[in-house]
Structures are given as structure tokens and as C-alpha cells.
XYZ file of N, CA and C in Angstrom:
480
model
N -19.427 7.857 -27.562
C -18.637 6.972 -26.726
C -19.507 5.908 -26.071
N -20.675 6.260 -25.541
C -21.496 5.282 -24.836
C -21.981 4.170 -25.751
N -22.013 4.393 -27.057
C -22.397 3.333 -27.988
C -21.372 2.208 -28.005
N -20.130 2.504 -27.589
C -19.069 1.511 -27.591
C -19.034 0.676 -26.308
N -19.782 1.081 -25.293
C -19.752 0.359 -24.030
C -20.500 -0.959 -24.162
N -19.859 -2.028 -23.763
C -20.468 -3.349 -23.934
C -21.075 -3.892 -22.652
N -20.850 -3.230 -21.527
C -21.391 -3.718 -20.263
C -22.637 -2.956 -19.829
N -23.204 -2.201 -20.754
C -24.478 -1.535 -20.479
C -25.399 -1.729 -21.680
N -26.694 -1.751 -21.408
C -27.639 -1.844 -22.507
C -28.041 -0.443 -22.962
N -28.997 -0.371 -23.882
C -29.396 0.920 -24.459
C -29.961 1.897 -23.430
N -30.402 1.393 -22.285
C -30.935 2.285 -21.238
C -29.889 2.619 -20.180
N -28.696 2.076 -20.334
C -27.637 2.344 -19.363
C -27.540 1.339 -18.238
N -28.388 0.316 -18.272
C -28.353 -0.711 -17.234
C -27.163 -1.653 -17.457
N -26.564 -2.083 -16.353
C -25.429 -3.000 -16.436
C -25.879 -4.361 -16.944
N -25.017 -4.965 -17.758
C -25.310 -6.302 -18.276
C -24.001 -7.029 -18.552
N -24.050 -8.336 -18.466
C -22.894 -9.147 -18.832
C -22.896 -9.314 -20.347
N -21.731 -9.242 -20.964
C -21.620 -9.418 -22.402
C -21.865 -10.877 -22.750
N -22.667 -11.124 -23.768
C -22.941 -12.481 -24.243
C -21.801 -12.915 -25.151
N -21.020 -13.884 -24.710
C -19.905 -14.386 -25.508
C -20.205 -15.771 -26.077
N -21.445 -16.215 -25.943
C -21.823 -17.577 -26.326
C -21.522 -17.946 -27.764
N -21.625 -17.007 -28.691
C -21.391 -17.315 -30.104
C -19.925 -17.169 -30.523
N -19.083 -16.697 -29.638
C -17.672 -16.518 -29.988
C -16.970 -17.873 -30.010
N -16.030 -18.059 -30.938
C -15.263 -19.317 -30.940
C -14.240 -19.313 -29.804
N -13.910 -20.492 -29.319
C -12.861 -20.604 -28.318
C -11.527 -20.199 -28.930
N -10.689 -19.611 -28.122
C -9.327 -19.286 -28.538
C -8.419 -19.405 -27.318
N -7.126 -19.548 -27.597
C -6.140 -19.600 -26.522
C -5.760 -18.162 -26.198
N -5.791 -17.826 -24.933
C -5.557 -16.446 -24.520
C -4.535 -16.389 -23.395
N -3.793 -15.304 -23.395
C -2.782 -15.059 -22.359
C -2.781 -13.563 -22.068
N -2.739 -13.225 -20.809
C -2.608 -11.829 -20.396
C -1.554 -11.749 -19.300
N -0.765 -10.691 -19.367
C 0.257 -10.451 -18.359
C 0.016 -9.059 -17.790
N -0.019 -8.978 -16.464
C -0.163 -7.696 -15.784
C 1.011 -7.534 -14.822
N 1.294 -6.281 -14.496
C 2.407 -5.993 -13.593
C 2.034 -4.845 -12.674
N 2.753 -4.743 -11.583
C 2.567 -3.638 -10.648
C 3.732 -3.595 -9.679
N 3.739 -2.548 -8.877
C 4.852 -2.338 -7.956
C 4.334 -1.893 -6.593
N 4.996 -2.361 -5.559
C 4.723 -1.940 -4.198
C 5.968 -1.226 -3.695
N 5.799 0.034 -3.289
C 6.902 0.818 -2.749
C 6.895 0.689 -1.232
N 8.024 0.251 -0.694
C 8.191 0.038 0.743
C 9.502 0.676 1.193
N 9.722 0.672 2.482
C 11.019 1.104 2.998
C 12.068 0.094 2.543
N 13.266 0.558 2.214
C 14.330 -0.384 1.821
C 14.559 -1.487 2.851
N 14.481 -1.160 4.124
C 14.702 -2.179 5.162
C 13.607 -3.247 5.139
N 12.409 -2.860 4.767
C 11.315 -3.838 4.678
C 11.566 -4.789 3.517
N 11.991 -4.261 2.379
C 12.288 -5.109 1.223
C 13.427 -6.067 1.555
N 14.432 -5.582 2.284
C 15.530 -6.462 2.705
C 15.008 -7.605 3.580
N 14.098 -7.302 4.492
C 13.533 -8.332 5.365
C 12.752 -9.372 4.556
N 12.016 -8.915 3.545
C 11.292 -9.847 2.664
C 12.298 -10.716 1.922
N 13.303 -10.077 1.333
C 14.320 -10.799 0.555
C 15.034 -11.844 1.414
N 15.336 -11.495 2.661
C 16.096 -12.382 3.540
C 15.202 -13.334 4.351
N 13.900 -13.333 4.055
C 12.919 -14.176 4.755
C 12.992 -13.977 6.266
N 13.001 -12.697 6.667
C 13.094 -12.347 8.082
C 11.839 -11.645 8.593
N 10.710 -11.897 7.961
C 9.451 -11.299 8.390
C 8.772 -12.269 9.351
N 8.374 -11.757 10.519
C 7.796 -12.619 11.568
C 6.600 -13.433 11.099
N 5.794 -12.885 10.221
C 4.566 -13.572 9.799
C 4.842 -14.774 8.895
N 6.065 -14.915 8.397
C 6.394 -16.069 7.564
C 6.950 -15.666 6.216
N 6.986 -16.635 5.307
C 7.548 -16.413 3.977
C 6.586 -15.542 3.168
N 6.949 -14.295 3.007
C 6.075 -13.306 2.377
C 5.777 -13.662 0.929
N 6.804 -13.960 0.159
C 6.579 -14.187 -1.278
C 5.820 -15.482 -1.542
N 6.076 -16.520 -0.762
C 5.323 -17.767 -0.941
C 3.848 -17.532 -0.655
N 3.561 -16.793 0.410
C 2.175 -16.496 0.754
C 1.525 -15.611 -0.305
N 2.270 -14.627 -0.784
C 1.735 -13.717 -1.802
C 1.458 -14.439 -3.117
N 2.280 -15.435 -3.456
C 2.014 -16.223 -4.673
C 0.667 -16.939 -4.554
N 0.425 -17.534 -3.407
C -0.852 -18.228 -3.193
C -2.001 -17.223 -3.298
N -1.853 -16.073 -2.687
C -2.892 -15.043 -2.771
C -3.147 -14.591 -4.190
N -2.080 -14.422 -4.964
C -2.227 -14.002 -6.361
C -2.989 -15.052 -7.169
N -2.632 -16.312 -6.993
C -3.309 -17.388 -7.729
C -4.773 -17.481 -7.311
N -5.037 -17.389 -6.027
C -6.425 -17.422 -5.555
C -7.235 -16.274 -6.152
N -6.643 -15.094 -6.206
C -7.350 -13.940 -6.769
C -7.665 -14.161 -8.239
N -6.715 -14.709 -8.981
C -6.945 -15.008 -10.404
C -8.153 -15.934 -10.536
N -8.175 -16.989 -9.748
C -9.238 -17.987 -9.851
C -10.602 -17.467 -9.415
N -10.624 -16.403 -8.627
C -11.892 -15.885 -8.094
C -12.283 -14.515 -8.652
N -11.649 -14.082 -9.707
C -11.940 -12.761 -10.263
C -13.411 -12.604 -10.599
N -14.021 -13.618 -11.164
C -15.427 -13.546 -11.560
C -16.337 -13.275 -10.372
N -15.875 -13.573 -9.149
C -16.688 -13.330 -7.957
C -16.572 -11.893 -7.442
N -15.523 -11.185 -7.833
C -15.303 -9.836 -7.305
C -15.473 -8.734 -8.341
N -15.354 -9.065 -9.615
C -15.571 -8.082 -10.684
C -16.905 -8.452 -11.333
N -17.934 -7.645 -11.113
C -19.312 -8.045 -11.420
C -19.584 -8.576 -12.825
N -18.996 -8.038 -13.852
C -19.350 -8.464 -15.209
C -18.339 -9.427 -15.832
N -17.400 -9.924 -15.031
C -16.442 -10.904 -15.546
C -17.086 -12.282 -15.628
N -16.754 -12.996 -16.691
C -17.206 -14.375 -16.831
C -16.302 -15.284 -16.005
N -16.861 -16.374 -15.539
C -16.043 -17.401 -14.894
C -15.346 -18.158 -16.014
N -14.026 -18.151 -16.028
C -13.292 -18.773 -17.123
C -12.408 -19.901 -16.603
N -12.100 -20.856 -17.475
C -11.208 -21.941 -17.065
C -9.755 -21.471 -17.110
N -9.150 -21.328 -15.968
C -7.751 -20.911 -15.887
C -6.886 -22.138 -16.151
N -6.027 -22.055 -17.159
C -5.162 -23.190 -17.478
C -3.760 -23.036 -16.917
N -3.362 -21.794 -16.593
C -2.030 -21.587 -16.014
C -1.954 -20.204 -15.387
N -1.200 -20.112 -14.294
C -0.871 -18.833 -13.667
C 0.606 -18.868 -13.304
N 1.335 -17.864 -13.741
C 2.737 -17.700 -13.345
C 2.876 -16.390 -12.597
N 3.611 -16.416 -11.492
C 3.889 -15.197 -10.742
C 5.397 -14.998 -10.711
N 5.825 -13.768 -10.907
C 7.249 -13.462 -10.912
C 7.489 -12.203 -10.078
N 8.091 -12.383 -8.917
C 8.424 -11.263 -8.041
C 9.857 -10.831 -8.286
N 10.112 -9.524 -8.233
C 11.472 -8.997 -8.177
C 11.537 -7.959 -7.072
N 12.626 -8.028 -6.330
C 12.818 -7.117 -5.203
C 14.038 -6.246 -5.454
N 13.902 -4.971 -5.153
C 15.010 -4.037 -5.247
C 15.079 -3.308 -3.908
N 15.954 -3.799 -3.013
C 16.041 -3.226 -1.676
C 16.525 -1.789 -1.720
N 17.431 -1.495 -2.611
C 17.954 -0.123 -2.698
C 16.849 0.868 -3.071
N 16.021 0.494 -4.032
C 14.918 1.362 -4.463
C 13.703 1.238 -3.533
N 13.657 0.175 -2.739
C 12.512 -0.046 -1.861
C 11.280 -0.491 -2.628
N 11.464 -1.419 -3.569
C 10.331 -1.851 -4.382
C 10.217 -3.367 -4.456
N 8.963 -3.794 -4.517
C 8.625 -5.178 -4.826
C 7.782 -5.113 -6.087
N 8.275 -5.726 -7.154
C 7.534 -5.781 -8.408
C 6.938 -7.163 -8.568
N 5.745 -7.202 -9.133
C 5.084 -8.483 -9.396
C 4.526 -8.475 -10.807
N 4.795 -9.552 -11.519
C 4.199 -9.774 -12.831
C 3.420 -11.085 -12.757
N 2.168 -11.043 -13.214
C 1.314 -12.228 -13.200
C 0.875 -12.517 -14.627
N 1.137 -13.734 -15.077
C 0.709 -14.188 -16.401
C -0.397 -15.215 -16.214
N -1.481 -15.032 -16.943
C -2.631 -15.923 -16.846
C -2.932 -16.470 -18.235
N -3.259 -17.755 -18.298
C -3.617 -18.383 -19.564
C -4.953 -19.091 -19.431
N -5.697 -19.086 -20.528
C -6.992 -19.749 -20.583
C -7.279 -20.150 -22.013
N -8.183 -21.070 -22.187
C -8.739 -21.368 -23.504
C -10.246 -21.193 -23.355
N -10.788 -20.253 -24.123
C -12.209 -19.978 -23.992
C -12.669 -18.856 -24.890
N -13.779 -18.254 -24.513
C -14.450 -17.264 -25.343
C -14.152 -15.820 -24.959
N -13.446 -15.628 -23.855
C -13.161 -14.273 -23.395
C -11.772 -14.226 -22.769
N -11.222 -13.030 -22.695
C -9.847 -12.857 -22.244
C -9.655 -12.971 -20.742
N -8.411 -12.806 -20.331
C -8.056 -13.002 -18.930
C -7.258 -11.827 -18.369
N -7.446 -10.631 -18.948
C -6.745 -9.449 -18.456
C -7.141 -9.105 -17.026
N -8.437 -9.155 -16.734
C -8.893 -8.807 -15.390
C -8.334 -9.781 -14.363
N -8.229 -11.034 -14.739
C -7.675 -12.032 -13.826
C -6.207 -11.713 -13.523
N -5.445 -11.333 -14.547
C -4.042 -10.978 -14.333
C -3.919 -9.748 -13.434
N -4.764 -8.738 -13.667
C -4.741 -7.534 -12.832
C -5.121 -7.850 -11.382
N -6.126 -8.686 -11.197
C -6.520 -9.076 -9.840
C -5.386 -9.830 -9.146
N -4.684 -10.674 -9.893
C -3.550 -11.393 -9.320
C -2.460 -10.449 -8.834
N -2.168 -9.432 -9.639
C -1.139 -8.463 -9.261
C -1.543 -7.685 -8.016
N -2.741 -7.116 -8.024
C -3.126 -6.274 -6.884
C -3.247 -7.091 -5.601
N -3.803 -8.290 -5.692
C -3.920 -9.106 -4.482
C -2.558 -9.602 -4.021
N -1.730 -10.044 -4.944
C -0.388 -10.499 -4.561
C 0.386 -9.413 -3.824
N 0.344 -8.194 -4.342
C 1.049 -7.091 -3.692
C 0.372 -6.687 -2.382
N -0.943 -6.785 -2.324
C -1.636 -6.505 -1.061
C -1.278 -7.530 0.010
N -1.067 -8.778 -0.382
C -0.642 -9.795 0.582
C 0.741 -9.443 1.123
N 1.637 -9.007 0.240
C 2.961 -8.574 0.705
C 2.791 -7.480 1.750
N 2.003 -6.468 1.421
C 1.794 -5.358 2.351
C 1.190 -5.841 3.669
N 0.210 -6.716 3.590
C -0.417 -7.213 4.810
C 0.607 -7.879 5.719
N 1.549 -8.576 5.132
C 2.527 -9.305 5.938
C 3.636 -8.414 6.491
N 3.848 -7.236 5.885
C 4.949 -6.370 6.330
C 4.468 -5.043 6.912
N 3.180 -4.861 7.033
C 2.672 -3.539 7.417
C 3.182 -3.064 8.771
N 3.482 -3.958 9.702
C 4.024 -3.531 10.998
C 5.355 -2.805 10.814
N 6.155 -3.244 9.860
C 7.451 -2.610 9.601
C 7.307 -1.302 8.818
N 6.170 -1.087 8.222
C 5.954 0.104 7.398
C 5.336 1.267 8.157
N 4.743 1.001 9.315
C 4.069 2.063 10.071
C 5.068 3.083 10.594
N 4.647 4.351 10.570
C 5.459 5.384 11.209
C 5.015 5.532 12.665
N 5.527 6.543 13.362
C 5.211 6.742 14.774
C 3.724 7.000 15.011
N 3.035 7.514 13.992
C 1.602 7.784 14.101
C 0.735 6.619 13.637
N 1.368 5.493 13.287
C 0.613 4.331 12.825
C 0.154 4.431 11.384
N 0.741 5.345 10.616
C 0.377 5.545 9.211
C 1.426 4.911 8.296
N 1.144 4.895 7.011
C 2.020 4.292 6.006
C 2.441 5.332 4.967
N 3.222 6.335 5.353
C 3.509 7.445 4.438
C 4.396 7.081 3.241
N 5.185 6.026 3.357
C 6.097 5.662 2.270
C 5.594 4.492 1.427
N 4.435 3.974 1.768
C 3.938 2.758 1.144
C 2.973 3.091 0.020
N 3.232 2.540 -1.171
C 2.389 2.815 -2.338
C 2.282 1.584 -3.226
N 1.084 1.294 -3.679
C 0.854 0.304 -4.734
C 0.731 1.127 -6.016
N 1.639 0.917 -6.961
C 1.693 1.785 -8.135
C 1.834 1.006 -9.431
N 1.595 1.724 -10.495
C 1.891 1.279 -11.859
C 1.277 -0.071 -12.215
N 0.069 -0.322 -11.754
C -0.617 -1.576 -12.092
C -1.142 -1.437 -13.509
N -0.814 -2.407 -14.364
C -1.162 -2.300 -15.777
C -1.123 -3.658 -16.465
N -1.819 -3.740 -17.595
C -1.705 -4.899 -18.473
C -0.515 -4.637 -19.380
N 0.432 -5.561 -19.410
C 1.622 -5.373 -20.237
C 1.603 -6.222 -21.497
N 0.713 -7.221 -21.540
C 0.640 -8.071 -22.729
C -0.718 -8.742 -22.797
N -1.218 -8.852 -24.000
C -2.479 -9.549 -24.244
C -2.316 -10.302 -25.570
N -2.538 -11.610 -25.543
C -2.350 -12.437 -26.733
C -3.599 -13.303 -26.930
N -4.027 -13.415 -28.175
C -5.172 -14.264 -28.527
C -4.791 -15.075 -29.767
N -4.907 -16.409 -29.660
C -4.568 -17.295 -30.779
C -5.696 -18.283 -31.029
N -5.865 -18.652 -32.262
C -6.878 -19.658 -32.601
C -6.521 -20.992 -31.986
N -7.550 -21.755 -31.685
C -7.337 -23.097 -31.113
C -6.997 -24.060 -32.229
């Protein structure tokens, strides 16, 4: 198994993968995740009744910023030219969920899956940051709050 690892050298030291000889290609990755909240909190987000402001607008900005800065937070990621980011939120007040899907596009030598995943986790964390006062229980904890099911749902690579 360790022979297949590309971010370590023969001695086990971390290294960035050399993609210099790879041809450019058009790439797209889509990631998704879910934030579980109290139904009343999701209703407040949906109805734009959160004191801190427009939750989804702020979370979109956070998701895009995270995509653009992934190379700074994930040590072996290359800095890539982001050509497009789409964010798609869905709210289900009855289930108490906020779902986010982030699609990232680039043209270059390496993929953008990590950027899409970073967009999802940061976007949902921004939602939580803006609603956490409504999520606290009497002890100041978040027993019903969960960030779940974060995953890559699509990866596409096409020749330029």
C-alpha cells in the first residue's frame, strides 16, 4: 500500500507531487455535505431572521474564499487557477438540515476535489458560526448539531 502513496518519498517524508510534466486539462469536482440543526434554527435561516445577518449569503462568500485558499491550509495541495465556483444550499426545516453542494472548476495539471471539500466544510461552518447561539442547550453545548456526510460526489477531467 505505501508504494501507492504519492505524498511521501521512499523514506516516508512528506513531499508535494510534481505535476510539471502533466498536460493541462479541464477539471471539475463537486462535493457535498450536511449540517444538522434544530428545525427552528433552519426556519430562522430560511426566513432570514438570524440576528447576525443573511446566513446563506455570508456562507457562500466563506465557501468561495475557502476554495480559493485551499492550497494554504492543505499542505500538499497545489495552488491552482480557479475558473468557477458554484454553491447550492438546500434547507429542510422539517428534517433540521442545511445541505451544501460546491462545484469547482479549473484548467490545469491537477484536480480540484480538495477545493470543493474545503468549500463545503467552510460554508457549513460559517452557517454554524452564525446560528450557534440558537443551537446551544442550557449547558452551552451543541448536542443536536452535526456536520455530516461530507464527500466528493463528482470528479470530471477533460482534455483541453
